[in-house]
mmCIF file of C-alpha atoms and ligand atoms in Angstrom:
data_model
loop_
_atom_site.group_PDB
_atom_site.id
_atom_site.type_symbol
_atom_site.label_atom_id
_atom_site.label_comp_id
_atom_site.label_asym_id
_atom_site.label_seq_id
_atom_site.Cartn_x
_atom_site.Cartn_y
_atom_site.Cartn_z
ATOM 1 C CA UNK A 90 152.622 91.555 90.393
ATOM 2 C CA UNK A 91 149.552 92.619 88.542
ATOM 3 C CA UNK A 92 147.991 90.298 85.872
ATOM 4 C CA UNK A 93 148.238 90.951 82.709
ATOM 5 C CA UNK A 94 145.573 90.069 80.365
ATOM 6 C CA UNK A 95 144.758 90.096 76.122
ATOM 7 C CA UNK A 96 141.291 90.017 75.422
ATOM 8 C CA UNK A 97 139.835 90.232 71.812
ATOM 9 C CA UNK A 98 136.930 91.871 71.554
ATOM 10 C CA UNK A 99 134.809 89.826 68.578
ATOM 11 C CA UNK A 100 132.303 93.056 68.396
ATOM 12 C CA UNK A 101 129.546 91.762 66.201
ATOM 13 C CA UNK A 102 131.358 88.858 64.092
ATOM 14 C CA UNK A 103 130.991 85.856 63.237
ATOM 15 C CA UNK A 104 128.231 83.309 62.632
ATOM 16 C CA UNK A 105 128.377 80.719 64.988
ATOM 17 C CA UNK A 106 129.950 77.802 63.314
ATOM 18 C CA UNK A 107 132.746 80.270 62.283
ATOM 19 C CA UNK A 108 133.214 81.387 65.802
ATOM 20 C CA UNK A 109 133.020 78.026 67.289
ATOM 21 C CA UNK A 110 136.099 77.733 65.013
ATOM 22 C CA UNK A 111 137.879 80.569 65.651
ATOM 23 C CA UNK A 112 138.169 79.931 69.267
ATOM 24 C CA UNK A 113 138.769 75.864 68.804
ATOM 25 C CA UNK A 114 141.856 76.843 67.041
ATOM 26 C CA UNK A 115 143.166 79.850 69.712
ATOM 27 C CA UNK A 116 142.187 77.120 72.584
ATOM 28 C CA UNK A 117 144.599 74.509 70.814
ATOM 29 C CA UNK A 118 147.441 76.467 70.401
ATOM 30 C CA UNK A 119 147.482 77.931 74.268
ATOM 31 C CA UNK A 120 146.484 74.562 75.386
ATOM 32 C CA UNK A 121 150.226 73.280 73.740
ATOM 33 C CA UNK A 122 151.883 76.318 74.719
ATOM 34 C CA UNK A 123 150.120 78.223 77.677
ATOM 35 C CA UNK A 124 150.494 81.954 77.526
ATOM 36 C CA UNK A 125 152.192 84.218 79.900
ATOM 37 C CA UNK A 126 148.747 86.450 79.871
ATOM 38 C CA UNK A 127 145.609 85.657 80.732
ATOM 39 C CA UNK A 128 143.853 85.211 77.549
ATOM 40 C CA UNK A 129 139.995 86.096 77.726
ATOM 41 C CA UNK A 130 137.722 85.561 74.428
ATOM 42 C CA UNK A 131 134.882 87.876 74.187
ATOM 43 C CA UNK A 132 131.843 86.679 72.116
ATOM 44 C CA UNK A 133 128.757 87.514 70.541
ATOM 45 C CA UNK A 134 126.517 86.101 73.169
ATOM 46 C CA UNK A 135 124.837 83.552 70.797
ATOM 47 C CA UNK A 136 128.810 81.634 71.048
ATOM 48 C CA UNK A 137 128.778 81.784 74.931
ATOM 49 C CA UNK A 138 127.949 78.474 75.829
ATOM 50 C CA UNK A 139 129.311 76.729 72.881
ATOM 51 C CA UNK A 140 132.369 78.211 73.361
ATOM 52 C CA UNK A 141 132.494 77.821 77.328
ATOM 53 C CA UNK A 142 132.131 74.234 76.286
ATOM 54 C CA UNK A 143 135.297 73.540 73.862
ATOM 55 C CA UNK A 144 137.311 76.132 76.229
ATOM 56 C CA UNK A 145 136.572 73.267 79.224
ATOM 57 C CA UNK A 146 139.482 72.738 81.565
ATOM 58 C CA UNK A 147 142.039 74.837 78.916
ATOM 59 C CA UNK A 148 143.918 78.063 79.621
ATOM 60 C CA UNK A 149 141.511 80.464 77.750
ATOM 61 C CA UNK A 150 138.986 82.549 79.817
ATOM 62 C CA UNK A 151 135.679 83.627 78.168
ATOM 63 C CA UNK A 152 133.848 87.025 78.168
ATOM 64 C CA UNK A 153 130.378 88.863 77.002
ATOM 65 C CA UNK A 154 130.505 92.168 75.321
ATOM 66 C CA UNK A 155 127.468 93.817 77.000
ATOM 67 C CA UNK A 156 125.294 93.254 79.881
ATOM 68 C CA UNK A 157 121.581 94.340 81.412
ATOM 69 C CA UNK A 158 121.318 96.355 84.024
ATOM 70 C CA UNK A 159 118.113 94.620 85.534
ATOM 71 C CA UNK A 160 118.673 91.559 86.714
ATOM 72 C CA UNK A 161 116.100 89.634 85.354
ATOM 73 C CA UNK A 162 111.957 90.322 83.960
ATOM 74 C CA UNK A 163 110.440 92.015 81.359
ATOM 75 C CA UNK A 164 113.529 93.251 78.929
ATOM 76 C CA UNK A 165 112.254 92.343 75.447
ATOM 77 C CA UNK A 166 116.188 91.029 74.087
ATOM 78 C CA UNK A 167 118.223 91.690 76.981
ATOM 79 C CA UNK A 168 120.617 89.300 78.917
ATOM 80 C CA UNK A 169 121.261 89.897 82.553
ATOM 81 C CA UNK A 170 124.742 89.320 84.085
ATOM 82 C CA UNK A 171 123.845 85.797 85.172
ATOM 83 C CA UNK A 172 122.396 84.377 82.040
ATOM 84 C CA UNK A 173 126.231 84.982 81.145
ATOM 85 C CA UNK A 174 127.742 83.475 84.200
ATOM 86 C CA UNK A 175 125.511 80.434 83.719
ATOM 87 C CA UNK A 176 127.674 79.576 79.971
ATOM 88 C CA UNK A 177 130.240 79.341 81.897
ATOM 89 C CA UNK A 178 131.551 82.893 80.880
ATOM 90 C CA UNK A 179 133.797 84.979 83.457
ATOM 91 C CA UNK A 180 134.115 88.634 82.020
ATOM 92 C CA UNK A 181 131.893 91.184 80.885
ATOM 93 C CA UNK A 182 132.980 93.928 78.737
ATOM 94 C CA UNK A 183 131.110 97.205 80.028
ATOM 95 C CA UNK A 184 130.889 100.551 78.518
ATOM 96 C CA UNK A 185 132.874 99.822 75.274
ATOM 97 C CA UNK A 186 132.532 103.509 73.296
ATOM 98 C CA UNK A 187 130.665 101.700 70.706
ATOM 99 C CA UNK A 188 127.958 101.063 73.868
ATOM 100 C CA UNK A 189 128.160 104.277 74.881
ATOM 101 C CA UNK A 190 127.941 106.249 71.242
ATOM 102 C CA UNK A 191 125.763 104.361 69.304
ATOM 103 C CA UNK A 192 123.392 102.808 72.052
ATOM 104 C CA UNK A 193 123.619 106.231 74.232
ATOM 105 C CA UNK A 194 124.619 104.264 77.766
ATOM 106 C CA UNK A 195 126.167 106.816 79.884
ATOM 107 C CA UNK A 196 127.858 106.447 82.848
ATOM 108 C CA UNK A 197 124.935 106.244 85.369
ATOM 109 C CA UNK A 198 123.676 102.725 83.214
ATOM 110 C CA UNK A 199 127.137 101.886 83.122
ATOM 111 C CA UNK A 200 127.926 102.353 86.458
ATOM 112 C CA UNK A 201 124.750 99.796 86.884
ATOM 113 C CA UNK A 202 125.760 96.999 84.766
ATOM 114 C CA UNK A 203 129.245 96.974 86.391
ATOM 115 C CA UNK A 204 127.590 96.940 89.984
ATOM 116 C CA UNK A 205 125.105 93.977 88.754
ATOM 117 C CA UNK A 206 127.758 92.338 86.713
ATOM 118 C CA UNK A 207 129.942 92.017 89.913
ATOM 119 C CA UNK A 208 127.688 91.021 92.623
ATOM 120 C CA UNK A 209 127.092 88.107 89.817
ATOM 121 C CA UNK A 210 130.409 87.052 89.717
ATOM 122 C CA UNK A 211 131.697 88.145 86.775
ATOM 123 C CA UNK A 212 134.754 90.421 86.466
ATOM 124 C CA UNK A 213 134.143 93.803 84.439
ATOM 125 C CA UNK A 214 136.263 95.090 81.621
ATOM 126 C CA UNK A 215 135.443 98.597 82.181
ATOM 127 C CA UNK A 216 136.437 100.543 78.945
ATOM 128 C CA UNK A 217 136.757 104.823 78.802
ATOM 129 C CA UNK A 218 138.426 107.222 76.314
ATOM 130 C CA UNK A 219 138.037 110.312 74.393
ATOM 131 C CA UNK A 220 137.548 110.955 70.906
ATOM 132 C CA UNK A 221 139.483 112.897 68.743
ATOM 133 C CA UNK A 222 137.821 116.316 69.283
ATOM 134 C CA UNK A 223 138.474 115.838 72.905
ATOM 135 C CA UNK A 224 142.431 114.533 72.310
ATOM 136 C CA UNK A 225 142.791 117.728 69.859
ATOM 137 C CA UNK A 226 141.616 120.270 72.413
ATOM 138 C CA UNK A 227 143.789 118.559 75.208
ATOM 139 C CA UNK A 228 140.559 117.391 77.400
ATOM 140 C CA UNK A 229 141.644 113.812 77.400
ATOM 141 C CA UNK A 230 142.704 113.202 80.931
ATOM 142 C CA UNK A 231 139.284 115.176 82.085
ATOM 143 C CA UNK A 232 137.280 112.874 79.947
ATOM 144 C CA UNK A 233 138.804 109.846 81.510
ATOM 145 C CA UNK A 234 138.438 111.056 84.653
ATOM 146 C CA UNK A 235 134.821 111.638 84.597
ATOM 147 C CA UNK A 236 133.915 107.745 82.939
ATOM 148 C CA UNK A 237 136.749 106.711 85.516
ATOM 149 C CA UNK A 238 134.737 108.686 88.596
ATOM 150 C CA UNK A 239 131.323 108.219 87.234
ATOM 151 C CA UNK A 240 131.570 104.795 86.210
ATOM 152 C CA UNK A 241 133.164 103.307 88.837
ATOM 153 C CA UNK A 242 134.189 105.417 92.188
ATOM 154 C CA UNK A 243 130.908 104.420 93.987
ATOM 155 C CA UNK A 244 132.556 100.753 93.895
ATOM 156 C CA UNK A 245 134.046 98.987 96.830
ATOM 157 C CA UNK A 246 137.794 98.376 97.214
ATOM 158 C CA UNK A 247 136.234 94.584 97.023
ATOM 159 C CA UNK A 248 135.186 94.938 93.739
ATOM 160 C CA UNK A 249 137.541 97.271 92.318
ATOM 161 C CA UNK A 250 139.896 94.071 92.625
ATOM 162 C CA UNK A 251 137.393 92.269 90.101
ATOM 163 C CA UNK A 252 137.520 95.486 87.882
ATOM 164 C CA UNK A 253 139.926 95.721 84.747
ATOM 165 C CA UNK A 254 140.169 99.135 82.969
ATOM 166 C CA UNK A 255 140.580 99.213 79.175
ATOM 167 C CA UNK A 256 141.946 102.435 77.709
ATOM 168 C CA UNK A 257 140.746 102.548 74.013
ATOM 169 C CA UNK A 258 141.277 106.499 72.492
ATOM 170 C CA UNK A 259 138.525 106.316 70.049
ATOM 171 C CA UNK A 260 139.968 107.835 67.399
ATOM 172 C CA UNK A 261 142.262 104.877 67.318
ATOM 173 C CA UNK A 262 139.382 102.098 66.892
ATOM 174 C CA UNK A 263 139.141 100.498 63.650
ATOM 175 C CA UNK A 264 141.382 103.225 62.314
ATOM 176 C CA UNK A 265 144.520 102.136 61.687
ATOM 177 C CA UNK A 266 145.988 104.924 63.910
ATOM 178 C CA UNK A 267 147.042 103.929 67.473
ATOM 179 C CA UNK A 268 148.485 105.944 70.651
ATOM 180 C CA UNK A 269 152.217 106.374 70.751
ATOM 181 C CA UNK A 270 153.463 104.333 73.819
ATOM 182 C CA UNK A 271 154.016 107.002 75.142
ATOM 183 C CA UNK A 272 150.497 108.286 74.782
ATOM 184 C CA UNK A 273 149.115 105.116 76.183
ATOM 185 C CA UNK A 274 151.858 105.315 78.900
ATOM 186 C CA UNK A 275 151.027 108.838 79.653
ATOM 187 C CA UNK A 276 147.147 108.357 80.245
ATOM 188 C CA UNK A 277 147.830 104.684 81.750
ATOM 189 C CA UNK A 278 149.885 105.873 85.025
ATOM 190 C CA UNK A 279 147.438 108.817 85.022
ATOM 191 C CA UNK A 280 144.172 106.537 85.799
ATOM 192 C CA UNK A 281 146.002 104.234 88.205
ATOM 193 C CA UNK A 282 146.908 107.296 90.056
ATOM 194 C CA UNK A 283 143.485 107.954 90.365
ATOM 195 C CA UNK A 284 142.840 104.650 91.581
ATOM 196 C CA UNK A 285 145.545 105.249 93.991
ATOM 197 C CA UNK A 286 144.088 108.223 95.437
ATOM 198 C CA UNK A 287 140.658 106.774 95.621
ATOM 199 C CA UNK A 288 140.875 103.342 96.518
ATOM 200 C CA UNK A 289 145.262 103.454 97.917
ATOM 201 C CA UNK A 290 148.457 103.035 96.538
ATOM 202 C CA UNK A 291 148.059 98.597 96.798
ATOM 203 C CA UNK A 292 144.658 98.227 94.902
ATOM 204 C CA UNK A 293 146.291 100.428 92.335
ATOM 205 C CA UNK A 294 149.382 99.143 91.522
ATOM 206 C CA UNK A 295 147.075 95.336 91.594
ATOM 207 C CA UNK A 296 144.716 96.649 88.860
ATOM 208 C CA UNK A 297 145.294 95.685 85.199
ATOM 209 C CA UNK A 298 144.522 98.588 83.091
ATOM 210 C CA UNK A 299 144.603 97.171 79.438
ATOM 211 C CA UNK A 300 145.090 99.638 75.719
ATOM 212 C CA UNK A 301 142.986 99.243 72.848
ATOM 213 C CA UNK A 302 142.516 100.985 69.724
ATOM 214 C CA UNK A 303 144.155 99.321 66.518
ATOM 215 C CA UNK A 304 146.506 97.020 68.205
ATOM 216 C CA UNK A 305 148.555 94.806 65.891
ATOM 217 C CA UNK A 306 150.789 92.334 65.751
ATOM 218 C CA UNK A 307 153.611 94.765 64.419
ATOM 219 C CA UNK A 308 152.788 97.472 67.125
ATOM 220 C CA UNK A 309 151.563 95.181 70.553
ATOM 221 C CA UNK A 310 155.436 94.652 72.370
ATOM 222 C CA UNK A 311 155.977 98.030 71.610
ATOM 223 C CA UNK A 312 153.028 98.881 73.548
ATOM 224 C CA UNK A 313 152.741 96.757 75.926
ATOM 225 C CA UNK A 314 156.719 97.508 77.157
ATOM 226 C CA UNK A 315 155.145 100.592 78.595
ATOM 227 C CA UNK A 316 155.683 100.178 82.797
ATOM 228 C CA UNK A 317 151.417 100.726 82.997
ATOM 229 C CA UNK A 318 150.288 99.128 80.228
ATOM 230 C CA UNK A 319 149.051 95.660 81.447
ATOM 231 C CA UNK A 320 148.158 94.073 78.034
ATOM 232 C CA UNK A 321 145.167 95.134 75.370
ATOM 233 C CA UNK A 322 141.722 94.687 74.097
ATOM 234 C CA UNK A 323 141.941 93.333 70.861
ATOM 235 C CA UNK A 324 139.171 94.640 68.184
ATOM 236 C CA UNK A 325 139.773 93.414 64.201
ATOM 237 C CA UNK A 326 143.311 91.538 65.090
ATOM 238 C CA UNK A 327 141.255 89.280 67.321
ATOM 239 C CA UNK A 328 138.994 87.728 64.243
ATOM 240 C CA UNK A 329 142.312 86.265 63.009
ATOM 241 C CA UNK A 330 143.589 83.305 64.592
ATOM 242 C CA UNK A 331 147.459 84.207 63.795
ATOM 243 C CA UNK A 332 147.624 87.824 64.651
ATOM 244 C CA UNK A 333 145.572 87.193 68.075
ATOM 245 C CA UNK A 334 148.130 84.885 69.168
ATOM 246 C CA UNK A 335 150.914 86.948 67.793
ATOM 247 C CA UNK A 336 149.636 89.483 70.088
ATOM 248 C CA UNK A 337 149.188 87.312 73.055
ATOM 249 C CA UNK A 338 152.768 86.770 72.670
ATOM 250 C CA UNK A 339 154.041 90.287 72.806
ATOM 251 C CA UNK A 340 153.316 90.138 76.290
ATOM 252 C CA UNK A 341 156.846 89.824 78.064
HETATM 253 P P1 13P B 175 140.377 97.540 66.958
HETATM 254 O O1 13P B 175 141.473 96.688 67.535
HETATM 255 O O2 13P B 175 139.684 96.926 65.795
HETATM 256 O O3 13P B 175 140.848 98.954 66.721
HETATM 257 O O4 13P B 175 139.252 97.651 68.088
HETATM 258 C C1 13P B 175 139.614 97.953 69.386
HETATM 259 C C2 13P B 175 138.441 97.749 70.258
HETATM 260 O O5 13P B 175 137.462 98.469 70.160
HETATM 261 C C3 13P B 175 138.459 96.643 71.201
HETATM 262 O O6 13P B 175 137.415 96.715 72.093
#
C-alpha cells in the first residue's frame, strides 16, 4: 500500500516565533493522537532548524519549499539541498508553480534540484499543473506530461521511490475554486500511468501522487476518496492549526 501523505505548504508566512508556534501546537496534537498520514510541515527556511528541534522524536516530518541547484559556493542567498538536510529536514518541495512563474525555473533547473536534492537524502515533492488557459483549451494532460517527462524521466527507478508528485491546477491556488474529484481523479490515474509505462506497473502503483489547489477542511475526504489521490499539499488551510489537522484527518 502506498503512503499517503498531507503536507502544508507555509509559502512565505510567518515570522519565526509565530511559526515556531504553529508547528508546537500541530506536533502536540499528532503526538496524542498519531495520524493515519504522514504529516510533513514545510517551512520558510529561517524555521528549519527550530522547528526540526520541537518536532524531535514526534510523528511530524519536516520539509523546505525550494532548493539550489549547486551544491555548494558562490550563490549570493541560496541554500543547497544539504544545508536543509543538516536541520534535520526530510522533504523538499521542488517546482511549486509559484517557483516556476514568478522565479522563471523551468524544467531543466528543476529537473536539477530534484537530482541534487535526492543524492542528498532528501525526498522531493515534485509539483506540475496547468493554468487555466491551458485547462480551458483542453491541454492539461499534455502540460503535465511534459513537467512529468522533463522534470523527472531522466531519474532512476531508485529515486523515483523517494519522489512524491503533487498535482496543484493553478487556477485552483489561493482561489477558492478546486478540481472536482473527479478532475483530480481523472489527471491523478493519468500521471501514474505514465509512471507505469516509464518506470513499471510496481513503482507506480508505490508512488504517492498528492492534490493541491484550495483544499479545505469542508472539501479534503471528498477528495481524497478518489482511488489515486494519495493525500494533498496544503497552501492557506495549513497556516491554521484547526483546519490543517481537520485535513490530516480526512485521510481514511
Ligand atoms: P492553497 O491551498 O492556498 O490553494 O495553496 C495550494 C498550494 O499551492 C500548496 O502548495
Amino acid at each position: 500500500m502506498r503512503k499517503k501523505i498531507v503536507a502544508g505548504n507555509w509559502k512565505m508566512n510567518m515570522e519565526l516565533a509565530e511559526g515556531l508556534k504553529l508547528a508546537e501546537s500541530v506536533d502536540t496534537y499528532f503526538r496524542l493522537k498519531p495520524s493515519r498520514a504522514e504529516v510533513v510541515l514545510c517551512t520558510p527556511f529561517i524555521h528549519l532548524a527550530g522547528v526540526a528541534e520541537l518536532l524531535k522524536d514526534g510523528k511530524l516530518c519536516l520539509g523546505a519549499q525550494n532548493c539550489a541547484s549547486e551544491p555548494s559556493g558562490a550563490y549570493t542567498g541560496e541554500i543547497s539541498p544539504a544545508m536543509i538536510k543538516s536541520t534535520g529536514a526530510g522533504y523538499v518541495i521542488i517546482g511549486h508553480s509559484e517557483r516556476r512563474s514568478y522565479y522563471h525555473e523551468d524544467n531543466d533547473i528543476l529537473n536539477r534540484k530534484a537530482k541534487l536534492a535526492l543524492s542528498n537524502g532528501l525526498k522531493v515533492i515534485f509539483c506540475v499543473g496547468e493554468v487555466l488557459g491551458e485547462r480551458e483549451s483542453g491541454k492539461h494532460f499534455e502540460v503535465v506530461k511534459n513537467q512529468v517527462e522533463n522534470g523527472l524521466f531522466n531519474l532512476t527507478a531508485e529515486e523515483i521511490t523517494n519522489v512524491v508528485v503533487a498535482y496543484e491546477p493553478v487556477w485552483a491556488i489561493g482561489t477558492g475554486l478546486t478540481a472536482t474529484p473527479e478532475q483530480a481523479q481523472e489527471i491523478h490515474q493519468f500521471i501514474r500511468g505514465l509512471f507505469s509505462e516509464k518506470y513499471g506497473k510496481e513503482i507506480a502503483e508505490n508512488l504517492t501522487i498528492l492534490y493541491g489547489g484550495s483544499c479545505k477542511p469542508s472539501n479534503a475526504a471528498e477528495i481524497f476518496s478518489m482511488p489515486d489521490v494519495d493525500g494533498g499539499l496544503i497552501g492557506g488551510a495549513a497556516l491554521k492549526k484547526d483546519d490543517f489537522i481537520a485535513i490530516v484527518e480526512a485521510i481514511r
